[in-house]
């Protein structure tokens, strides 16, 4: 069962890219609010090699019904060949806050 | 279907506020543990204007059955007019750890 | 209903431990990617005393079907008596990214 609202997590190579993408999501009303967590170290295997990169994480709050649209928007503008874009359900929350998310990101 | 335990995420304006709220939640047995992530940049629209603020994020682990009480406690003490308080389901975890959360935060 | 993929969150005492555990999870194909968030402050009650510790958080992306195995692997190597290991459902995401997680972490 999909939640009404969700938290989309996306990793970015640097603060500048994170800032541009975050502002674009809010300006474009695809996310109500985006938190940027910097100074992240990421470990993963890419084309058989263990990679360690400095990254930033975006935490974007949106409607689940707009998540694919948000994802497509991010994908088209992200510098990575294959960006991490995952959606986590928001099970509940402060009603007035979720209402605010709902007015920022129309259905 | 709501999970038994959940992760409540709340944004705060600064480390001091984050520390006071985190300690109050643990002292008051509304959360078993609160992680404070600092140096966060947040982008959102408020009253029609694109805002960019420095914030901290709280990640509080609690029982889903006490989430509304935790939310009400936070709301009453939070300096924001409309704080971000969202609850994410904990699908599963280390049994002993979840048991510990359950003893810290009674049903 | 458990998701196919999940985000496992684990707290570590320092960056070195976080790095070793993150690399081990990816090398061992128990996680596709691990983000390490540093400079976290954690507040919790341990044996009746309110504790405040500096920690790092691991965010590991994996298959829900391998989460218990990942958890057991982490538990056996973690320096804490009782480490925080929780699993959050990934509701959806960029299909190619989730496919990549699925190739890194076989069922």
mmCIF file of C-alpha atoms in Angstrom:
data_model
loop_
_atom_site.group_PDB
_atom_site.id
_atom_site.type_symbol
_atom_site.label_atom_id
_atom_site.label_comp_id
_atom_site.label_asym_id
_atom_site.label_seq_id
_atom_site.Cartn_x
_atom_site.Cartn_y
_atom_site.Cartn_z
ATOM 1 C CA UNK A 1 0.000 0.000 0.000
ATOM 2 C CA UNK A 2 1.655 3.263 -1.152
ATOM 3 C CA UNK A 3 1.613 6.234 1.214
ATOM 4 C CA UNK A 4 0.111 9.592 0.150
ATOM 5 C CA UNK A 5 3.368 11.399 0.786
ATOM 6 C CA UNK A 6 6.955 10.177 0.437
ATOM 7 C CA UNK A 7 10.547 11.106 1.082
ATOM 8 C CA UNK A 8 12.697 10.894 -2.049
ATOM 9 C CA UNK A 9 16.413 10.362 -1.424
ATOM 10 C CA UNK A 10 18.924 11.210 -4.160
ATOM 11 C CA UNK A 11 22.714 11.381 -4.034
ATOM 12 C CA UNK A 12 24.647 14.182 -5.755
ATOM 13 C CA UNK A 13 28.368 14.649 -6.492
ATOM 14 C CA UNK A 14 28.710 18.074 -4.844
ATOM 15 C CA UNK A 15 26.964 20.920 -3.024
ATOM 16 C CA UNK A 16 26.506 23.037 -6.146
ATOM 17 C CA UNK A 17 24.682 20.292 -8.048
ATOM 18 C CA UNK A 18 22.644 19.508 -4.930
ATOM 19 C CA UNK A 19 21.643 23.169 -4.583
ATOM 20 C CA UNK A 20 20.637 23.572 -8.222
ATOM 21 C CA UNK A 21 18.566 20.361 -8.190
ATOM 22 C CA UNK A 22 16.944 21.193 -4.828
ATOM 23 C CA UNK A 23 15.927 24.698 -5.953
ATOM 24 C CA UNK A 24 14.624 23.365 -9.255
ATOM 25 C CA UNK A 25 12.442 20.765 -7.495
ATOM 26 C CA UNK A 26 10.918 23.405 -5.191
ATOM 27 C CA UNK A 27 10.554 26.093 -7.905
ATOM 28 C CA UNK A 28 8.915 23.483 -10.149
ATOM 29 C CA UNK A 29 6.535 22.460 -7.328
ATOM 30 C CA UNK A 30 7.689 18.859 -7.524
ATOM 31 C CA UNK A 31 8.863 18.947 -3.885
ATOM 32 C CA UNK A 32 7.679 21.061 -0.959
ATOM 33 C CA UNK A 33 11.042 21.069 0.785
ATOM 34 C CA UNK A 34 14.468 19.560 0.113
ATOM 35 C CA UNK A 35 17.094 19.013 2.811
ATOM 36 C CA UNK A 36 20.699 18.771 1.590
ATOM 37 C CA UNK A 37 23.046 16.713 3.787
ATOM 38 C CA UNK A 38 26.675 17.375 2.867
ATOM 39 C CA UNK A 39 29.991 15.719 3.637
ATOM 40 C CA UNK A 40 28.669 12.233 2.899
ATOM 41 C CA UNK A 41 31.082 9.434 1.944
ATOM 42 C CA UNK A 42 29.610 6.792 -0.339
ATOM 43 C CA UNK A 43 30.957 3.295 -0.944
ATOM 44 C CA UNK A 44 29.737 1.232 -3.896
ATOM 45 C CA UNK A 45 30.914 -1.068 -6.658
ATOM 46 C CA UNK A 46 30.846 0.428 -10.166
ATOM 47 C CA UNK A 47 31.862 -1.644 -13.205
ATOM 48 C CA UNK A 48 33.540 -4.162 -10.899
ATOM 49 C CA UNK A 49 35.605 -1.654 -8.924
ATOM 50 C CA UNK A 50 34.992 -0.599 -5.320
ATOM 51 C CA UNK A 51 34.488 3.165 -5.406
ATOM 52 C CA UNK A 52 34.572 5.697 -2.569
ATOM 53 C CA UNK A 53 33.123 9.120 -3.370
ATOM 54 C CA UNK A 54 32.278 12.333 -1.570
ATOM 55 C CA UNK A 55 28.588 13.060 -2.060
ATOM 56 C CA UNK A 56 25.605 15.065 -0.810
ATOM 57 C CA UNK A 57 22.192 13.537 -0.126
ATOM 58 C CA UNK A 58 18.906 15.218 -1.044
ATOM 59 C CA UNK A 59 15.847 14.446 1.095
ATOM 60 C CA UNK A 60 12.837 15.732 -0.856
ATOM 61 C CA UNK A 61 9.303 15.694 0.548
ATOM 62 C CA UNK A 62 6.573 15.243 -2.040
ATOM 63 C CA UNK A 63 3.323 13.509 -2.941
ATOM 64 C CA UNK A 64 3.704 9.825 -3.874
ATOM 65 C CA UNK A 65 1.490 10.559 -6.898
ATOM 66 C CA UNK A 66 4.135 12.993 -8.258
ATOM 67 C CA UNK A 67 7.174 10.860 -7.382
ATOM 68 C CA UNK A 68 7.675 9.422 -10.902
ATOM 69 C CA UNK A 69 7.442 12.927 -12.387
ATOM 70 C CA UNK A 70 9.999 14.180 -9.798
ATOM 71 C CA UNK A 71 12.223 11.211 -10.625
ATOM 72 C CA UNK A 72 12.045 11.893 -14.391
ATOM 73 C CA UNK A 73 12.839 15.587 -13.807
ATOM 74 C CA UNK A 74 15.870 14.649 -11.651
ATOM 75 C CA UNK A 75 17.068 11.960 -14.055
ATOM 76 C CA UNK A 76 17.054 14.421 -16.985
ATOM 77 C CA UNK A 77 19.220 16.947 -15.116
ATOM 78 C CA UNK A 78 21.458 14.720 -12.980
ATOM 79 C CA UNK A 79 25.155 14.477 -13.961
ATOM 80 C CA UNK A 80 25.393 10.782 -13.060
ATOM 81 C CA UNK A 81 24.921 8.046 -15.631
ATOM 82 C CA UNK A 82 22.753 6.227 -13.040
ATOM 83 C CA UNK A 83 21.669 8.398 -10.075
ATOM 84 C CA UNK A 84 20.338 6.959 -6.843
ATOM 85 C CA UNK A 85 16.682 8.000 -6.627
ATOM 86 C CA UNK A 86 14.598 6.076 -4.094
ATOM 87 C CA UNK A 87 11.259 6.834 -2.464
ATOM 88 C CA UNK A 88 10.502 6.058 1.184
ATOM 89 C CA UNK A 89 6.918 6.121 2.450
ATOM 90 C CA UNK A 90 5.860 8.804 4.922
ATOM 91 C CA UNK A 91 3.553 6.793 7.188
ATOM 92 C CA UNK A 92 2.133 9.803 9.033
ATOM 93 C CA UNK A 93 3.135 13.199 10.346
ATOM 94 C CA UNK A 94 2.036 16.550 11.723
ATOM 95 C CA UNK A 95 -1.269 17.058 9.862
ATOM 96 C CA UNK A 96 -0.667 20.757 9.222
ATOM 97 C CA UNK A 97 2.794 19.975 7.836
ATOM 98 C CA UNK A 98 1.535 17.276 5.480
ATOM 99 C CA UNK A 99 -1.269 19.633 4.405
ATOM 100 C CA UNK A 100 1.406 22.220 3.599
ATOM 101 C CA UNK A 101 3.296 19.637 1.512
ATOM 102 C CA UNK A 102 -0.003 18.973 -0.255
ATOM 103 C CA UNK A 103 -0.524 22.648 -1.118
ATOM 104 C CA UNK A 104 3.092 23.060 -2.340
ATOM 105 C CA UNK A 105 2.899 19.907 -4.527
ATOM 106 C CA UNK A 106 -0.536 19.703 -6.117
ATOM 107 C CA UNK A 107 -1.895 16.174 -6.926
ATOM 108 C CA UNK B 1 -0.416 -1.199 7.416
ATOM 109 C CA UNK B 2 1.432 0.844 10.128
ATOM 110 C CA UNK B 3 4.708 -0.548 11.469
ATOM 111 C CA UNK B 4 5.206 -1.155 15.221
ATOM 112 C CA UNK B 5 8.203 1.152 15.319
ATOM 113 C CA UNK B 6 8.938 4.278 13.301
ATOM 114 C CA UNK B 7 11.591 6.861 12.557
ATOM 115 C CA UNK B 8 10.369 10.420 13.146
ATOM 116 C CA UNK B 9 12.222 13.106 11.175
ATOM 117 C CA UNK B 10 12.046 16.728 12.327
ATOM 118 C CA UNK B 11 14.002 19.776 11.152
ATOM 119 C CA UNK B 12 15.360 22.351 13.616
ATOM 120 C CA UNK B 13 16.877 25.814 13.099
ATOM 121 C CA UNK B 14 20.111 25.170 15.024
ATOM 122 C CA UNK B 15 22.151 22.699 17.079
ATOM 123 C CA UNK B 16 21.065 24.111 20.419
ATOM 124 C CA UNK B 17 17.367 23.704 19.674
ATOM 125 C CA UNK B 18 18.051 20.247 18.253
ATOM 126 C CA UNK B 19 19.927 19.244 21.412
ATOM 127 C CA UNK B 20 17.230 20.495 23.784
ATOM 128 C CA UNK B 21 14.443 18.766 21.837
ATOM 129 C CA UNK B 22 16.417 15.523 21.468
ATOM 130 C CA UNK B 23 17.193 15.337 25.192
ATOM 131 C CA UNK B 24 13.599 16.159 26.109
ATOM 132 C CA UNK B 25 12.271 13.363 23.872
ATOM 133 C CA UNK B 26 14.633 10.787 25.436
ATOM 134 C CA UNK B 27 14.187 12.052 29.024
ATOM 135 C CA UNK B 28 10.402 11.992 28.502
ATOM 136 C CA UNK B 29 10.587 8.428 27.129
ATOM 137 C CA UNK B 30 8.930 9.476 23.886
ATOM 138 C CA UNK B 31 11.962 8.351 21.865
ATOM 139 C CA UNK B 32 14.605 5.715 22.606
ATOM 140 C CA UNK B 33 17.343 7.462 20.682
ATOM 141 C CA UNK B 34 17.640 10.656 18.628
ATOM 142 C CA UNK B 35 20.360 11.262 16.038
ATOM 143 C CA UNK B 36 21.091 14.908 15.213
ATOM 144 C CA UNK B 37 22.476 15.578 11.727
ATOM 145 C CA UNK B 38 23.921 19.070 11.494
ATOM 146 C CA UNK B 39 25.052 21.353 8.676
ATOM 147 C CA UNK B 40 21.927 20.691 6.618
ATOM 148 C CA UNK B 41 20.811 23.205 3.974
ATOM 149 C CA UNK B 42 17.066 23.306 3.370
ATOM 150 C CA UNK B 43 15.288 24.731 0.345
ATOM 151 C CA UNK B 44 11.536 25.419 0.459
ATOM 152 C CA UNK B 45 8.917 27.968 -0.509
ATOM 153 C CA UNK B 46 7.379 29.933 2.372
ATOM 154 C CA UNK B 47 4.633 32.497 1.766
ATOM 155 C CA UNK B 48 5.502 32.553 -1.913
ATOM 156 C CA UNK B 49 9.241 33.105 -1.486
ATOM 157 C CA UNK B 50 11.987 30.533 -2.138
ATOM 158 C CA UNK B 51 13.861 30.186 1.163
ATOM 159 C CA UNK B 52 17.272 28.635 1.868
ATOM 160 C CA UNK B 53 18.006 27.918 5.531
ATOM 161 C CA UNK B 54 20.672 26.209 7.603
ATOM 162 C CA UNK B 55 19.042 23.459 9.659
ATOM 163 C CA UNK B 56 19.637 20.299 11.696
ATOM 164 C CA UNK B 57 17.632 17.108 11.248
ATOM 165 C CA UNK B 58 16.435 14.939 14.138
ATOM 166 C CA UNK B 59 15.997 11.207 13.517
ATOM 167 C CA UNK B 60 14.020 9.855 16.499
ATOM 168 C CA UNK B 61 13.289 6.150 16.955
ATOM 169 C CA UNK B 62 10.005 5.405 18.711
ATOM 170 C CA UNK B 63 6.879 3.251 18.830
ATOM 171 C CA UNK B 64 4.337 4.094 16.107
ATOM 172 C CA UNK B 65 1.683 4.012 18.856
ATOM 173 C CA UNK B 66 3.396 6.961 20.621
ATOM 174 C CA UNK B 67 4.183 8.953 17.447
ATOM 175 C CA UNK B 68 1.237 11.371 17.764
ATOM 176 C CA UNK B 69 2.144 12.051 21.406
ATOM 177 C CA UNK B 70 5.793 12.648 20.372
ATOM 178 C CA UNK B 71 4.577 14.957 17.581
ATOM 179 C CA UNK B 72 2.363 16.960 19.970
ATOM 180 C CA UNK B 73 5.260 17.289 22.463
ATOM 181 C CA UNK B 74 7.578 18.545 19.675
ATOM 182 C CA UNK B 75 4.964 20.894 18.213
ATOM 183 C CA UNK B 76 4.414 22.570 21.608
ATOM 184 C CA UNK B 77 8.129 23.272 22.057
ATOM 185 C CA UNK B 78 9.325 23.879 18.511
ATOM 186 C CA UNK B 79 10.271 27.461 17.546
ATOM 187 C CA UNK B 80 8.857 27.131 14.016
ATOM 188 C CA UNK B 81 5.340 28.225 13.146
ATOM 189 C CA UNK B 82 5.006 24.956 11.155
ATOM 190 C CA UNK B 83 7.743 22.370 11.893
ATOM 191 C CA UNK B 84 8.466 19.417 9.631
ATOM 192 C CA UNK B 85 7.502 16.306 11.601
ATOM 193 C CA UNK B 86 7.123 13.143 9.526
ATOM 194 C CA UNK B 87 7.091 9.468 10.498
ATOM 195 C CA UNK B 88 8.733 6.759 8.398
ATOM 196 C CA UNK B 89 7.944 3.080 9.038
ATOM 197 C CA UNK B 90 10.653 0.818 10.431
ATOM 198 C CA UNK B 91 9.929 -2.373 8.484
ATOM 199 C CA UNK B 92 12.236 -4.593 10.542
ATOM 200 C CA UNK B 93 15.541 -4.502 12.377
ATOM 201 C CA UNK B 94 17.869 -6.201 14.821
ATOM 202 C CA UNK B 95 15.369 -7.839 17.220
ATOM 203 C CA UNK B 96 17.348 -6.969 20.348
ATOM 204 C CA UNK B 97 17.596 -3.340 19.207
ATOM 205 C CA UNK B 98 13.880 -3.039 18.515
ATOM 206 C CA UNK B 99 13.190 -4.706 21.876
ATOM 207 C CA UNK B 100 15.392 -2.048 23.503
ATOM 208 C CA UNK B 101 13.401 0.693 21.732
ATOM 209 C CA UNK B 102 10.270 -0.997 23.119
ATOM 210 C CA UNK B 103 11.566 -0.916 26.695
ATOM 211 C CA UNK B 104 12.673 2.751 26.428
ATOM 212 C CA UNK B 105 9.314 3.828 24.931
ATOM 213 C CA UNK B 106 6.511 1.929 26.655
ATOM 214 C CA UNK B 107 3.312 1.263 24.599
ATOM 215 C CA UNK C 1 3.664 -5.858 3.147
ATOM 216 C CA UNK C 2 7.497 -5.835 2.931
ATOM 217 C CA UNK C 3 9.127 -3.913 0.086
ATOM 218 C CA UNK C 4 11.527 -5.644 -2.351
ATOM 219 C CA UNK C 5 14.320 -3.239 -1.493
ATOM 220 C CA UNK C 6 15.106 -1.470 1.766
ATOM 221 C CA UNK C 7 17.338 1.131 3.353
ATOM 222 C CA UNK C 8 19.209 -0.202 6.383
ATOM 223 C CA UNK C 9 20.296 2.453 8.892
ATOM 224 C CA UNK C 10 23.080 1.663 11.386
ATOM 225 C CA UNK C 11 24.947 3.946 13.770
ATOM 226 C CA UNK C 12 28.718 3.655 14.271
ATOM 227 C CA UNK C 13 31.073 5.197 16.849
ATOM 228 C CA UNK C 14 33.503 6.750 14.345
ATOM 229 C CA UNK C 15 34.409 7.242 10.683
ATOM 230 C CA UNK C 16 36.975 4.438 10.625
ATOM 231 C CA UNK C 17 34.497 1.818 11.867
ATOM 232 C CA UNK C 18 31.859 3.195 9.476
ATOM 233 C CA UNK C 19 34.302 2.924 6.540
ATOM 234 C CA UNK C 20 35.345 -0.641 7.349
ATOM 235 C CA UNK C 21 31.732 -1.817 7.768
ATOM 236 C CA UNK C 22 30.547 0.008 4.638
ATOM 237 C CA UNK C 23 33.312 -1.493 2.478
ATOM 238 C CA UNK C 24 32.715 -4.949 3.919
ATOM 239 C CA UNK C 25 28.978 -4.765 3.116
ATOM 240 C CA UNK C 26 29.653 -3.742 -0.510
ATOM 241 C CA UNK C 27 32.583 -6.165 -1.018
ATOM 242 C CA UNK C 28 30.437 -8.944 0.440
ATOM 243 C CA UNK C 29 27.556 -8.033 -1.893
ATOM 244 C CA UNK C 30 25.199 -7.529 1.035
ATOM 245 C CA UNK C 31 24.621 -3.879 0.062
ATOM 246 C CA UNK C 32 24.829 -2.161 -3.316
ATOM 247 C CA UNK C 33 25.823 1.199 -1.885
ATOM 248 C CA UNK C 34 26.419 2.621 1.594
ATOM 249 C CA UNK C 35 26.307 6.335 2.404
ATOM 250 C CA UNK C 36 28.200 7.409 5.536
ATOM 251 C CA UNK C 37 26.878 10.542 7.262
ATOM 252 C CA UNK C 38 29.418 11.878 9.752
ATOM 253 C CA UNK C 39 29.371 14.416 12.570
ATOM 254 C CA UNK C 40 26.143 13.036 14.024
ATOM 255 C CA UNK C 41 25.289 13.633 17.691
ATOM 256 C CA UNK C 42 23.188 10.916 19.298
ATOM 257 C CA UNK C 43 21.155 11.196 22.480
ATOM 258 C CA UNK C 44 19.866 8.060 24.229
ATOM 259 C CA UNK C 45 19.459 6.490 27.638
ATOM 260 C CA UNK C 46 21.798 3.582 28.393
ATOM 261 C CA UNK C 47 21.574 1.687 31.683
ATOM 262 C CA UNK C 48 19.534 4.517 33.186
ATOM 263 C CA UNK C 49 21.884 7.326 32.202
ATOM 264 C CA UNK C 50 21.287 9.938 29.477
ATOM 265 C CA UNK C 51 24.167 9.582 27.021
ATOM 266 C CA UNK C 52 25.345 11.962 24.304
ATOM 267 C CA UNK C 53 27.744 10.470 21.745
ATOM 268 C CA UNK C 54 29.391 11.469 18.484
ATOM 269 C CA UNK C 55 28.421 8.937 15.814
ATOM 270 C CA UNK C 56 28.261 8.253 12.082
ATOM 271 C CA UNK C 57 25.183 6.851 10.344
ATOM 272 C CA UNK C 58 25.317 4.219 7.610
ATOM 273 C CA UNK C 59 22.544 4.204 4.992
ATOM 274 C CA UNK C 60 22.845 0.872 3.140
ATOM 275 C CA UNK C 61 20.679 -0.002 0.144
ATOM 276 C CA UNK C 62 19.896 -3.694 -0.226
ATOM 277 C CA UNK C 63 17.272 -6.319 -0.973
ATOM 278 C CA UNK C 64 14.726 -6.855 1.826
ATOM 279 C CA UNK C 65 15.285 -10.611 1.345
ATOM 280 C CA UNK C 66 18.972 -10.206 2.336
ATOM 281 C CA UNK C 67 18.362 -7.729 5.214
ATOM 282 C CA UNK C 68 18.570 -10.328 8.019
ATOM 283 C CA UNK C 69 21.838 -11.666 6.563
ATOM 284 C CA UNK C 70 23.200 -8.079 6.331
ATOM 285 C CA UNK C 71 22.083 -7.476 9.920
ATOM 286 C CA UNK C 72 23.796 -10.662 11.174
ATOM 287 C CA UNK C 73 26.999 -9.719 9.313
ATOM 288 C CA UNK C 74 26.943 -6.214 10.866
ATOM 289 C CA UNK C 75 26.092 -7.512 14.364
ATOM 290 C CA UNK C 76 29.074 -9.908 14.314
ATOM 291 C CA UNK C 77 31.541 -7.115 13.437
ATOM 292 C CA UNK C 78 30.056 -4.098 15.216
ATOM 293 C CA UNK C 79 31.916 -2.764 18.290
ATOM 294 C CA UNK C 80 28.700 -1.899 20.148
ATOM 295 C CA UNK C 81 27.074 -4.271 22.626
ATOM 296 C CA UNK C 82 23.724 -3.420 20.989
ATOM 297 C CA UNK C 83 24.012 -1.612 17.618
ATOM 298 C CA UNK C 84 21.140 0.269 16.016
ATOM 299 C CA UNK C 85 20.214 -1.662 12.870
ATOM 300 C CA UNK C 86 16.819 -0.780 11.387
ATOM 301 C CA UNK C 87 15.349 -1.376 7.941
ATOM 302 C CA UNK C 88 13.158 1.167 6.168
ATOM 303 C CA UNK C 89 11.102 0.155 3.124
ATOM 304 C CA UNK C 90 12.000 1.570 -0.298
ATOM 305 C CA UNK C 91 8.515 2.096 -1.741
ATOM 306 C CA UNK C 92 9.692 2.799 -5.292
ATOM 307 C CA UNK C 93 12.523 4.452 -7.183
ATOM 308 C CA UNK C 94 14.290 4.954 -10.482
ATOM 309 C CA UNK C 95 13.783 1.530 -12.126
ATOM 310 C CA UNK C 96 17.304 1.349 -13.532
ATOM 311 C CA UNK C 97 18.749 2.218 -10.118
ATOM 312 C CA UNK C 98 16.711 -0.434 -8.302
ATOM 313 C CA UNK C 99 17.689 -2.932 -11.020
ATOM 314 C CA UNK C 100 21.344 -2.043 -10.358
ATOM 315 C CA UNK C 101 20.792 -2.660 -6.606
ATOM 316 C CA UNK C 102 19.296 -6.024 -7.604
ATOM 317 C CA UNK C 103 22.355 -7.004 -9.650
ATOM 318 C CA UNK C 104 24.788 -5.943 -6.903
ATOM 319 C CA UNK C 105 22.826 -7.824 -4.194
ATOM 320 C CA UNK C 106 21.561 -11.112 -5.626
ATOM 321 C CA UNK C 107 18.332 -12.554 -4.127
#
